[in-house]
Coordinates of C-alpha atoms (C1' of nucleotides) in Angstrom, one line a residue:
Chain A
X1 CA 0.0 0.0 0.0
X2 CA 1.3 3.4 -0.8
X3 CA 1.3 6.3 1.7
X4 CA -2.2 7.8 1.9
X5 CA -0.7 11.2 2.8
X6 CA 1.2 11.2 -0.5
X7 CA -2.1 10.6 -2.4
X8 CA -3.8 13.4 -0.5
X9 CA -1.1 15.9 -0.8
X10 CA 0.5 15.1 -4.1
X11 CA -2.1 13.2 -6.2
X12 CA -0.3 14.4 -9.3
X13 CA 2.8 12.3 -8.5
X14 CA 0.7 9.2 -8.0
X15 CA -1.2 9.8 -11.3
X16 CA 2.1 10.3 -13.1
X17 CA 3.3 7.0 -11.7
X18 CA 0.2 5.3 -13.0
X19 CA 0.7 6.8 -16.4
X20 CA 4.3 5.6 -16.5
X21 CA 3.1 2.1 -15.6
X22 CA 0.5 2.2 -18.3
X23 CA -2.0 1.6 -15.5
X24 CA -5.4 3.1 -14.8
X25 CA -5.1 6.7 -13.7
X26 CA -8.6 6.9 -12.5
X27 CA -7.8 4.7 -9.6
X28 CA -6.1 7.6 -7.9
X29 CA -9.3 9.6 -7.8
X30 CA -11.2 6.5 -6.6
X31 CA -8.8 6.2 -3.8
X32 CA -9.1 9.9 -2.9
X33 CA -12.9 9.6 -2.9
X34 CA -12.8 6.5 -0.7
X35 CA -10.5 8.2 1.7
X36 CA -12.7 11.2 2.0
X37 CA -15.8 9.0 2.5
X38 CA -14.1 7.0 5.2
X39 CA -13.1 10.1 7.1
X40 CA -16.7 11.3 7.0
X41 CA -17.9 8.0 8.3
X42 CA -15.3 8.0 11.1
X43 CA -16.3 11.5 12.2
X44 CA -19.9 10.6 12.3
X45 CA -19.5 7.3 14.1
X46 CA -17.1 8.8 16.7
X47 CA -19.5 11.6 17.4
X48 CA -22.4 9.3 18.0
X49 CA -20.3 7.0 20.1
X50 CA -19.3 9.9 22.3
X51 CA -23.0 10.8 22.8
X52 CA -24.0 7.3 23.5
X53 CA -21.2 6.8 26.0
X54 CA -22.4 9.9 27.9
X55 CA -26.0 8.7 27.8
X56 CA -24.9 5.3 29.1
X57 CA -23.0 7.0 32.0
X58 CA -26.2 8.9 32.8
X59 CA -28.2 5.8 33.2
X60 CA -26.7 4.8 36.5
X61 CA -26.7 8.4 37.9
X62 CA -30.3 9.0 37.0
X63 CA -32.9 9.3 39.7
X64 CA -35.3 6.4 39.8
X65 CA -38.2 8.4 38.3
X66 CA -36.0 9.7 35.4
X67 CA -34.5 6.4 34.7
X68 CA -36.9 5.0 32.1
X69 CA -36.5 8.2 29.9
X70 CA -32.7 8.2 30.2
X71 CA -32.6 4.5 29.4
X72 CA -34.8 5.0 26.4
X73 CA -32.5 7.8 25.0
X74 CA -29.4 5.5 25.5
X75 CA -31.2 2.7 23.7
X76 CA -32.0 5.0 20.7
X77 CA -28.4 6.2 20.5
X78 CA -27.1 2.7 20.7
X79 CA -29.1 1.8 17.6
X80 CA -27.8 4.9 15.8
X81 CA -24.2 3.9 16.7
X82 CA -24.8 0.4 15.4
X83 CA -25.9 1.9 12.1
X84 CA -23.0 4.3 11.9
X85 CA -20.6 1.6 12.6
X86 CA -21.9 -0.5 9.8
X87 CA -21.5 2.4 7.5
X88 CA -18.0 2.8 8.8
X89 CA -17.1 -0.8 8.2
X90 CA -18.3 -0.5 4.6
X91 CA -16.3 2.7 4.1
X92 CA -13.2 1.0 5.6
X93 CA -13.6 -1.9 3.3
X94 CA -14.0 0.3 0.2
X95 CA -10.9 2.3 1.1
X96 CA -8.9 -0.8 1.7
X97 CA -10.0 -2.2 -1.6
X98 CA -9.1 1.0 -3.5
X99 CA -5.8 1.2 -1.6
X100 CA -4.8 -2.4 -2.5
X101 CA -5.7 -1.8 -6.1
X102 CA -3.0 0.9 -6.4
X103 CA 0.6 -0.3 -7.1
X104 CA 3.7 1.3 -5.7
X105 CA 4.8 4.7 -7.0
X106 CA 7.7 4.3 -9.4
X107 CA 10.9 6.1 -8.8
X108 CA 12.1 9.1 -10.9
X109 CA 14.3 7.8 -13.6
X110 CA 12.6 4.5 -14.2
X111 CA 12.2 4.0 -17.9
X112 CA 8.6 4.4 -19.1
X113 CA 6.9 1.8 -21.1
X114 CA 6.6 -2.0 -21.0
X115 CA 8.5 -5.2 -21.3
X116 CA 10.5 -4.1 -24.4
X117 CA 11.5 -0.7 -22.9
X118 CA 14.0 -1.9 -20.3
X119 CA 17.3 0.0 -20.5
X120 CA 20.6 -1.9 -20.5
X121 CA 22.9 -0.2 -18.0
X122 CA 26.0 -2.2 -18.6
X123 CA 27.3 -5.4 -20.1
X124 CA 29.9 -7.3 -18.2
X125 CA 32.2 -10.2 -19.3
X126 CA 33.0 -11.6 -22.7
X127 CA 30.4 -13.7 -24.5
X128 CA 32.5 -16.8 -25.2
X129 CA 32.9 -18.0 -28.8
X130 CA 32.5 -21.8 -29.3
X131 CA 34.3 -23.5 -32.2
X132 CA 31.9 -26.4 -32.0
X133 CA 28.1 -27.0 -32.0
X134 CA 26.8 -25.7 -28.7
X135 CA 24.5 -27.9 -26.7
X136 CA 21.8 -26.7 -24.5
X137 CA 21.9 -27.3 -20.7
X138 CA 19.6 -30.3 -20.9
X139 CA 21.8 -32.1 -23.4
X140 CA 24.8 -31.4 -21.3
X141 CA 23.1 -32.2 -18.0
X142 CA 21.7 -35.5 -19.3
X143 CA 25.2 -36.5 -20.6
X144 CA 26.7 -35.7 -17.2
X145 CA 23.9 -37.6 -15.4
X146 CA 23.1 -34.3 -13.7
X147 CA 19.5 -33.5 -14.8
X148 CA 16.6 -35.8 -15.4
X149 CA 13.4 -34.1 -16.6
X150 CA 11.8 -37.2 -18.0
X151 CA 11.6 -38.9 -14.7
X152 CA 10.7 -35.5 -13.1
X153 CA 7.7 -35.5 -15.4
X154 CA 6.8 -39.1 -14.6
X155 CA 6.8 -38.4 -10.9
X156 CA 5.4 -34.8 -10.7
X157 CA 4.5 -33.7 -14.2
X158 CA 5.8 -31.2 -16.7
X159 CA 8.3 -28.6 -15.4
X160 CA 9.7 -30.9 -12.7
X161 CA 13.1 -32.5 -12.6
X162 CA 15.5 -34.5 -10.7
X163 CA 19.0 -33.3 -10.0
X164 CA 21.2 -36.3 -9.8
X165 CA 24.9 -37.0 -9.2
X166 CA 27.0 -33.9 -10.2
X167 CA 23.7 -32.0 -10.6
X168 CA 22.8 -32.6 -7.0
X169 CA 26.3 -31.6 -5.9
X170 CA 26.0 -28.4 -7.9
X171 CA 22.8 -27.5 -6.1
X172 CA 24.5 -27.7 -2.8
X173 CA 27.7 -26.1 -4.0
X174 CA 25.8 -23.1 -5.3
X175 CA 23.8 -22.9 -2.1
X176 CA 26.9 -23.1 0.0
X177 CA 28.7 -20.5 -2.1
X178 CA 25.8 -18.1 -1.9
X179 CA 25.3 -18.4 1.8
X180 CA 29.0 -18.3 2.6
X181 CA 29.4 -15.0 0.6
X182 CA 26.2 -13.6 2.1
X183 CA 27.4 -14.3 5.7
X184 CA 30.8 -12.8 4.8
X185 CA 29.0 -9.6 3.7
X186 CA 27.1 -9.4 7.0
X187 CA 23.8 -11.1 6.1
X188 CA 22.0 -13.2 8.7
X189 CA 21.4 -16.6 7.1
X190 CA 17.9 -17.9 7.4
X191 CA 16.1 -21.1 6.4
X192 CA 12.6 -19.9 5.8
X193 CA 9.2 -21.7 5.6
X194 CA 7.9 -22.3 2.1
X195 CA 4.3 -22.5 3.3
X196 CA 2.8 -19.3 4.5
X197 CA -0.5 -17.8 5.6
X198 CA -2.6 -15.5 3.3
X199 CA -1.6 -12.4 5.2
X200 CA 2.1 -12.9 4.3
X201 CA 1.2 -13.5 0.7
X202 CA -1.1 -10.5 0.5
X203 CA 1.4 -8.3 2.5
X204 CA 4.1 -8.8 -0.1
X205 CA 1.7 -8.1 -3.0
X206 CA 1.5 -11.5 -4.5
X207 CA -2.3 -11.9 -4.3
X208 CA -3.2 -9.0 -6.5
X209 CA -2.9 -9.3 -10.3
X210 CA -0.5 -12.2 -10.1
X211 CA -2.4 -14.6 -7.8
X212 CA -2.7 -17.0 -10.8
X213 CA 1.0 -17.7 -10.3
X214 CA 0.6 -19.0 -6.8
X215 CA 0.0 -22.5 -5.5
X216 CA -2.7 -22.5 -2.8
X217 CA -3.3 -25.3 -0.3
X218 CA -7.0 -24.7 0.1
X219 CA -7.6 -27.3 2.7
X220 CA -5.4 -25.6 5.2
X221 CA -5.6 -22.0 3.9
X222 CA -1.9 -21.8 3.2
X223 CA 0.1 -20.8 0.2
X224 CA 3.4 -22.2 -1.3
X225 CA 5.8 -19.3 -1.6
X226 CA 7.1 -18.3 -5.0
X227 CA 10.1 -16.8 -3.3
X228 CA 11.4 -16.7 0.3
X229 CA 10.9 -12.9 0.1
X230 CA 7.4 -13.6 1.3
X231 CA 8.5 -15.4 4.5
X232 CA 11.4 -13.0 5.1
X233 CA 9.1 -9.9 4.8
X234 CA 6.5 -11.5 6.9
X235 CA 9.0 -12.5 9.6
X236 CA 8.9 -9.0 11.1
X237 CA 5.3 -8.2 10.4
X238 CA 3.8 -6.1 13.2
X239 CA 7.2 -5.3 14.7
X240 CA 9.1 -2.2 15.5
X241 CA 12.7 -2.7 14.4
X242 CA 16.0 -1.1 15.2
X243 CA 17.1 0.2 11.8
X244 CA 20.0 2.3 12.8
X245 CA 21.7 0.2 10.1
X246 CA 20.0 -2.0 7.5
X247 CA 18.9 -5.4 8.7
X248 CA 19.9 -8.0 6.1
X249 CA 18.9 -11.6 5.7
X250 CA 19.9 -14.3 3.2
X251 CA 17.1 -16.8 3.1
X252 CA 17.2 -20.2 1.6
X253 CA 13.9 -21.9 0.6
X254 CA 12.2 -23.8 -2.1
X255 CA 10.1 -21.7 -4.4
X256 CA 6.9 -22.8 -6.2
X257 CA 5.4 -21.2 -9.3
X258 CA 2.4 -22.3 -11.3
X259 CA 3.7 -20.7 -14.5
X260 CA 0.2 -20.1 -15.6
X261 CA 0.1 -18.3 -19.0
X262 CA 3.6 -19.4 -19.9
X263 CA 2.6 -22.4 -21.9
X264 CA 5.1 -23.1 -24.6
X265 CA 7.7 -20.9 -23.1
X266 CA 11.0 -22.5 -22.0
X267 CA 9.4 -25.9 -22.0
X268 CA 12.8 -27.6 -22.3
X269 CA 15.2 -28.1 -19.4
X270 CA 15.1 -26.4 -16.1
X271 CA 15.0 -22.7 -17.0
X272 CA 11.4 -22.4 -16.1
X273 CA 10.1 -24.9 -13.6
X274 CA 7.3 -25.2 -11.0
X275 CA 9.8 -25.7 -8.2
X276 CA 13.3 -24.6 -7.5
X277 CA 15.5 -23.6 -4.6
X278 CA 16.8 -20.1 -4.1
X279 CA 19.0 -18.0 -1.9
X280 CA 17.4 -14.6 -1.5
X281 CA 18.7 -11.4 0.0
X282 CA 16.2 -9.3 1.9
X283 CA 16.8 -5.9 3.6
X284 CA 14.8 -3.8 6.0
X285 CA 16.1 -0.2 6.2
X286 CA 15.0 3.4 6.7
X287 CA 13.2 4.7 3.6
X288 CA 15.8 7.4 2.9
X289 CA 18.5 4.6 2.6
X290 CA 16.5 2.4 0.3
X291 CA 17.8 3.6 -3.1
X292 CA 21.4 3.2 -1.9
X293 CA 20.7 -0.2 -0.4
X294 CA 19.1 -1.3 -3.7
X295 CA 22.5 -0.6 -5.5
X296 CA 24.3 -2.6 -2.8
X297 CA 22.0 -5.6 -3.4
X298 CA 22.7 -5.2 -7.1
X299 CA 26.4 -5.1 -6.5
X300 CA 26.3 -8.3 -4.5
X301 CA 24.4 -10.0 -7.2
X302 CA 26.9 -9.0 -9.8
X303 CA 29.8 -10.1 -7.6
X304 CA 28.2 -13.5 -7.3
X305 CA 27.8 -13.9 -11.1
X306 CA 31.4 -12.8 -11.7
X307 CA 32.5 -15.4 -9.2
X308 CA 30.7 -18.0 -11.4
X309 CA 32.5 -16.5 -14.4
X310 CA 29.2 -15.8 -16.2
X311 CA 28.8 -13.0 -18.7
X312 CA 25.8 -10.8 -18.0
X313 CA 24.1 -7.5 -18.5
X314 CA 22.3 -5.3 -16.0
X315 CA 18.9 -4.1 -17.0
X316 CA 16.7 -1.3 -15.6
X317 CA 13.2 -2.6 -15.9
X318 CA 10.6 -0.3 -17.3
X319 CA 7.7 1.0 -15.3
X320 CA 5.0 -1.1 -17.0
X321 CA 6.9 -4.3 -16.3
X322 CA 7.4 -3.7 -12.5
X323 CA 5.7 -5.8 -10.0
X324 CA 3.0 -4.3 -7.8
X325 CA 5.3 -3.7 -4.9
X326 CA 8.4 -2.4 -6.7
X327 CA 9.3 1.2 -7.2
X328 CA 12.3 0.1 -9.2
X329 CA 13.7 -3.1 -10.4
X330 CA 17.1 -4.2 -11.8
X331 CA 17.4 -7.6 -13.5
X332 CA 20.6 -9.3 -14.3
X333 CA 20.5 -11.3 -17.4
X334 CA 23.2 -13.9 -18.1
X335 CA 24.3 -15.3 -21.4
X336 CA 22.7 -18.6 -22.6
X337 CA 24.7 -19.8 -25.6
X338 CA 22.1 -22.2 -26.8
X339 CA 19.7 -19.4 -27.1
X340 CA 22.2 -16.8 -28.2
X341 CA 20.5 -14.5 -25.7
X342 CA 20.7 -12.9 -22.3
X343 CA 18.1 -14.4 -19.9
X344 CA 17.1 -13.2 -16.5
X345 CA 19.0 -14.9 -13.8
X346 CA 18.5 -12.6 -10.8
X347 CA 16.4 -9.6 -10.0
X348 CA 16.4 -7.0 -7.3
X349 CA 13.5 -4.7 -6.3
X350 CA 13.2 -1.7 -4.1
X351 CA 9.7 -1.9 -2.6
X352 CA 10.2 1.3 -0.5
X353 CA 7.5 1.3 2.2
X354 CA 4.9 -0.5 0.1
X355 CA 5.2 -4.0 1.6
X356 CA 6.1 -2.7 5.1
X357 CA 2.9 -0.6 5.3
X358 CA 0.7 -3.6 4.6
X359 CA 2.7 -5.8 6.9
X360 CA 3.0 -3.0 9.6
X361 CA 6.8 -3.1 9.9
X362 CA 8.1 0.0 11.5
X363 CA 11.1 1.6 13.1
X364 CA 11.6 4.5 15.5
X365 CA 13.0 7.6 13.9
X366 CA 15.3 10.1 15.6
X367 CA 12.3 11.8 17.3
X368 CA 11.2 8.4 18.7
X369 CA 8.2 8.3 16.4
X370 CA 7.2 5.1 14.7
X371 CA 7.7 5.2 11.0
X372 CA 7.1 2.7 8.2
X373 CA 10.3 0.8 7.1
X374 CA 11.4 0.1 3.6
X375 CA 12.0 -3.4 2.2
X376 CA 14.2 -4.6 -0.6
X377 CA 14.8 -8.0 -2.1
X378 CA 17.3 -9.5 -4.5
X379 CA 18.2 -12.9 -5.8
X380 CA 21.5 -14.2 -4.8
X381 CA 21.1 -17.5 -6.6
X382 CA 18.1 -19.1 -8.2
X383 CA 19.7 -22.5 -8.2
X384 CA 18.1 -24.5 -11.1
X385 CA 18.4 -21.7 -13.6
X386 CA 21.9 -20.9 -12.5
X387 CA 22.9 -24.5 -13.0
X388 CA 21.4 -24.4 -16.5
X389 CA 23.4 -21.2 -17.3
X390 CA 26.7 -22.6 -15.8
X391 CA 26.4 -25.8 -17.9
X392 CA 25.8 -23.9 -21.1
X393 CA 28.4 -21.2 -20.7
X394 CA 31.2 -23.5 -19.4
X395 CA 30.6 -26.3 -21.8
X396 CA 33.5 -27.7 -23.8
X397 CA 33.7 -29.5 -27.2
X398 CA 34.2 -32.9 -25.5
X399 CA 31.0 -32.6 -23.4
X400 CA 32.8 -31.7 -20.2
X401 CA 32.1 -28.6 -18.3
X402 CA 34.6 -26.2 -16.7
X403 CA 34.0 -25.6 -13.0
X404 CA 34.6 -22.0 -11.8
X405 CA 37.2 -21.8 -9.1
X406 CA 34.8 -20.4 -6.6
X407 CA 32.7 -23.6 -6.8
X408 CA 35.5 -26.1 -6.6
X409 CA 35.8 -26.4 -2.8
X410 CA 32.2 -27.7 -2.7
X411 CA 32.8 -30.1 -5.6
X412 CA 35.7 -32.0 -4.1
X413 CA 38.1 -29.7 -5.9
X414 CA 37.0 -30.8 -9.4
X415 CA 38.1 -28.4 -12.1
X416 CA 35.9 -30.0 -14.7
X417 CA 32.8 -32.1 -14.8
X418 CA 33.1 -35.0 -17.2
X419 CA 30.5 -37.6 -18.3
X420 CA 31.0 -40.7 -16.3
X421 CA 33.4 -39.2 -13.8
X422 CA 33.6 -40.5 -10.3
X423 CA 32.0 -38.1 -7.9
X424 CA 34.3 -36.6 -5.3
X425 CA 32.9 -35.7 -2.0
X426 CA 32.5 -32.0 -1.3
X427 CA 35.4 -30.6 0.7
X428 CA 34.8 -27.6 2.8
X429 CA 37.2 -24.7 2.0
X430 CA 40.6 -25.0 3.7
X431 CA 40.5 -23.7 7.3
Chain B
rG1 C1' -6.1 -36.3 16.8
rG2 C1' -7.9 -36.0 22.4
rA3 C1' -8.0 -33.5 27.5
rG4 C1' -6.8 -29.3 30.5
rG5 C1' -4.5 -24.5 31.5
rC6 C1' -2.9 -19.7 30.0
rU7 C1' -3.0 -14.7 26.8
rU8 C1' -4.0 -7.3 30.4
rC9 C1' -0.6 -0.5 27.9
rG10 C1' 8.3 -2.6 26.5
rC11 C1' 8.8 -6.8 30.6
rC12 C1' 6.4 -8.7 35.1
rU13 C1' 1.7 -8.0 37.4
rA14 C1' -3.6 -6.4 40.0
rG15 C1' -8.5 -6.7 38.2
rU16 C1' -12.3 -11.3 35.4
rC17 C1' -16.1 -15.4 40.1
rC18 C1' -20.5 -10.9 41.3
rG19 C1' -20.8 -5.8 34.2
rG20 C1' -20.9 0.8 35.5
rU21 C1' -16.4 3.7 40.6
rC22 C1' -11.2 0.5 34.7
rU23 C1' -10.2 7.4 32.2
rA24 C1' -6.9 -0.4 33.8
rU25 C1' -3.3 -1.3 39.7
rG26 C1' 1.7 -1.9 41.3
rG27 C1' 6.9 -3.1 40.3
rC28 C1' 11.0 -3.0 36.7
rG29 C1' 12.9 -0.5 32.5
rC30 C1' 13.0 4.0 29.8
rC31 C1' 12.6 9.7 29.3
rG32 C1' 12.5 14.6 31.6
rC33 C1' 13.0 17.8 35.8
rA34 C1' 14.8 18.8 40.9
rC35 C1' 18.6 17.9 44.6
rU36 C1' 23.5 16.1 45.8
rG37 C1' 30.6 19.8 43.6
rC38 C1' 31.4 12.8 40.6
rU39 C1' 28.8 8.0 40.6
rA40 C1' 25.0 6.2 43.3
rA41 C1' 20.7 7.3 46.1
rU42 C1' 16.2 10.2 46.6
rG43 C1' 11.9 13.2 45.1
rC44 C1' 8.4 14.9 41.3
rG45 C1' 6.4 14.2 36.5
rG46 C1' 5.9 11.4 32.0
rU47 C1' 5.9 6.7 29.4
rU48 C1' 0.3 1.3 24.8
rU49 C1' -0.7 1.8 19.9
rG50 C1' -3.8 3.6 16.0
rG51 C1' -7.6 6.9 14.0
rG52 C1' -10.4 11.7 13.8
rU53 C1' -9.7 17.0 14.4
rU54 C1' -6.1 21.0 14.6
rA55 C1' -1.3 25.9 12.4
rA56 C1' -0.2 24.0 17.2
rC57 C1' -2.0 22.9 22.1
rC58 C1' -6.5 20.8 23.5
rC59 C1' -10.2 17.6 22.6
rC60 C1' -12.9 13.2 20.7
rC61 C1' -13.0 7.8 19.3
rA62 C1' -11.0 2.9 19.3
rU63 C1' -7.6 -0.5 21.6
rC64 C1' -7.1 -5.6 27.9
rC65 C1' -4.9 -12.1 21.9
rC66 C1' -8.5 -11.9 17.3
rG67 C1' -13.8 -12.1 15.4
rG68 C1' -18.9 -12.2 16.6
rG69 C1' -23.0 -11.9 20.3
rU70 C1' -25.9 -10.2 24.9
rU71 C1' -26.6 -5.2 27.3
rC72 C1' -28.2 1.6 28.0
rA73 C1' -23.1 -0.2 29.5
rA74 C1' -18.1 -5.7 28.5
rA75 C1' -11.0 -6.5 30.5
rU76 C1' -15.3 -8.8 33.2
rC77 C1' -21.0 -12.7 30.6
rC78 C1' -21.9 -16.1 26.0
rC79 C1' -20.2 -18.3 21.1
rG80 C1' -16.3 -19.1 17.5
rG81 C1' -11.1 -18.8 16.3
rA82 C1' -5.6 -18.1 17.0
rG83 C1' -1.1 -18.5 19.7
rC84 C1' 1.6 -20.6 23.8
rC85 C1' 2.2 -24.4 27.8
rU86 C1' 1.2 -29.4 30.1
rC87 C1' -0.5 -34.5 29.6
rC88 C1' -2.1 -38.6 26.2
rG89 C1' -1.9 -40.6 21.1
rC90 C1' 0.9 -40.5 16.5
rC91 C1' 5.2 -39.3 13.9
rA92 C1' 10.9 -37.8 11.0

RNA sequence: GGAGGCUUCGCCUAGUCCGGUCUAUGGCGCCGCACUGCUAAUGCGGUUUGGGUUAACCCCCAUCCCGGGUUCAAAUCCCGGAGCCUCCGCCA
């Protein structure tokens, strides 16, 4: 939810944001009207309640002969209060609905337009040349005995997979590398629940226009998270935090996505799947620090990809392609040789106070007043897709795959993965 | 899954049986002021969180885990739910 004061005092800014998103501008006026209506309802109900309270007090003080009359007046007022409260409830609900319909206000400088209007900020690393016919990650993974999508489909359906042998080791190697680096950077590592209540899902903005993407366990009224962002944001719901410096978590969890509406897209391999594991960075900070924190998250993402020796580019996502909660979003797209294209590998969003307001996450400012916090998230490593990218980029003519130095400690020191190789046990980095 | 107990303004706590004097008691902590040439101690005052209104102060409303209900009136009575604890069962 955006700040109501901003809408009241600078509706033009909010309208401009809607325009940049290509979203309905009239929603701003709807929200203003709902806000005014609610305040009227509050005033009316409060006033009646005050009268009714006084009348009720008078009952017990009334002399016996006055009592019936006083009681009658109190009764009448009670009925009026009840009516006013019903009207207030309706006005509250209308305001909330209008409030929830409005996405976050985009930052200045976000490119206008939609999916095709993203601006490439920089391109890092050399796109390798291959003097042989490149294979895609599934061909490579199958040859290595690392990825099995056929049996994944047998057991769970399309877009499921098994990681086996070196594939399974790669999963843990990447998770270890991500968590190790995050801890070194000062993040608190977290293993987060993948099943959450509706409040957490709604609070992070995933039940709006994108609720088709989400798995719901109807019987228990729980949702499977699409990212641990949901649990990490919800972790501090309703709390007042000390944010003298940003509070940073690196959360590991499985992620589940229905991929509704993506039929026919990326059907091969493990680039787009219903389930994968991910290490996610999440920050709580003061709103004035959010933009700087956003760049820090982006920098950590880039360092991770450089450690994996993957060529990539950084993209500033256009307003129309931003999620509901985001005021700005940078994607990092890594090179996939089999597609001859850069594809999204990580993503970081500045949600400003939008999520925290819904989730009621606050901090005390210098004057000791409670203020709404800002939240930001960023992918450190979406494991399945990263494995796919690694296999493709680092493939060699003979079907083997180069292992980046950063990953070797967790792959038994192996410098290369070769079909049929004996698996070495992971060795922790030298003490 | 079954049985019982608990949940009060940061923490602890009084109040709940028997509805109105609860505008919620006291302690700890915290903040301010006074006093003591330091520290400590002491005294006085303040200290839930939201909303409405306001230039501001004031004032008003809500808030005793949450949601309903009874009543002129609910921390208190009734119904439903959540969380925590204990015991039994089951389970990795």
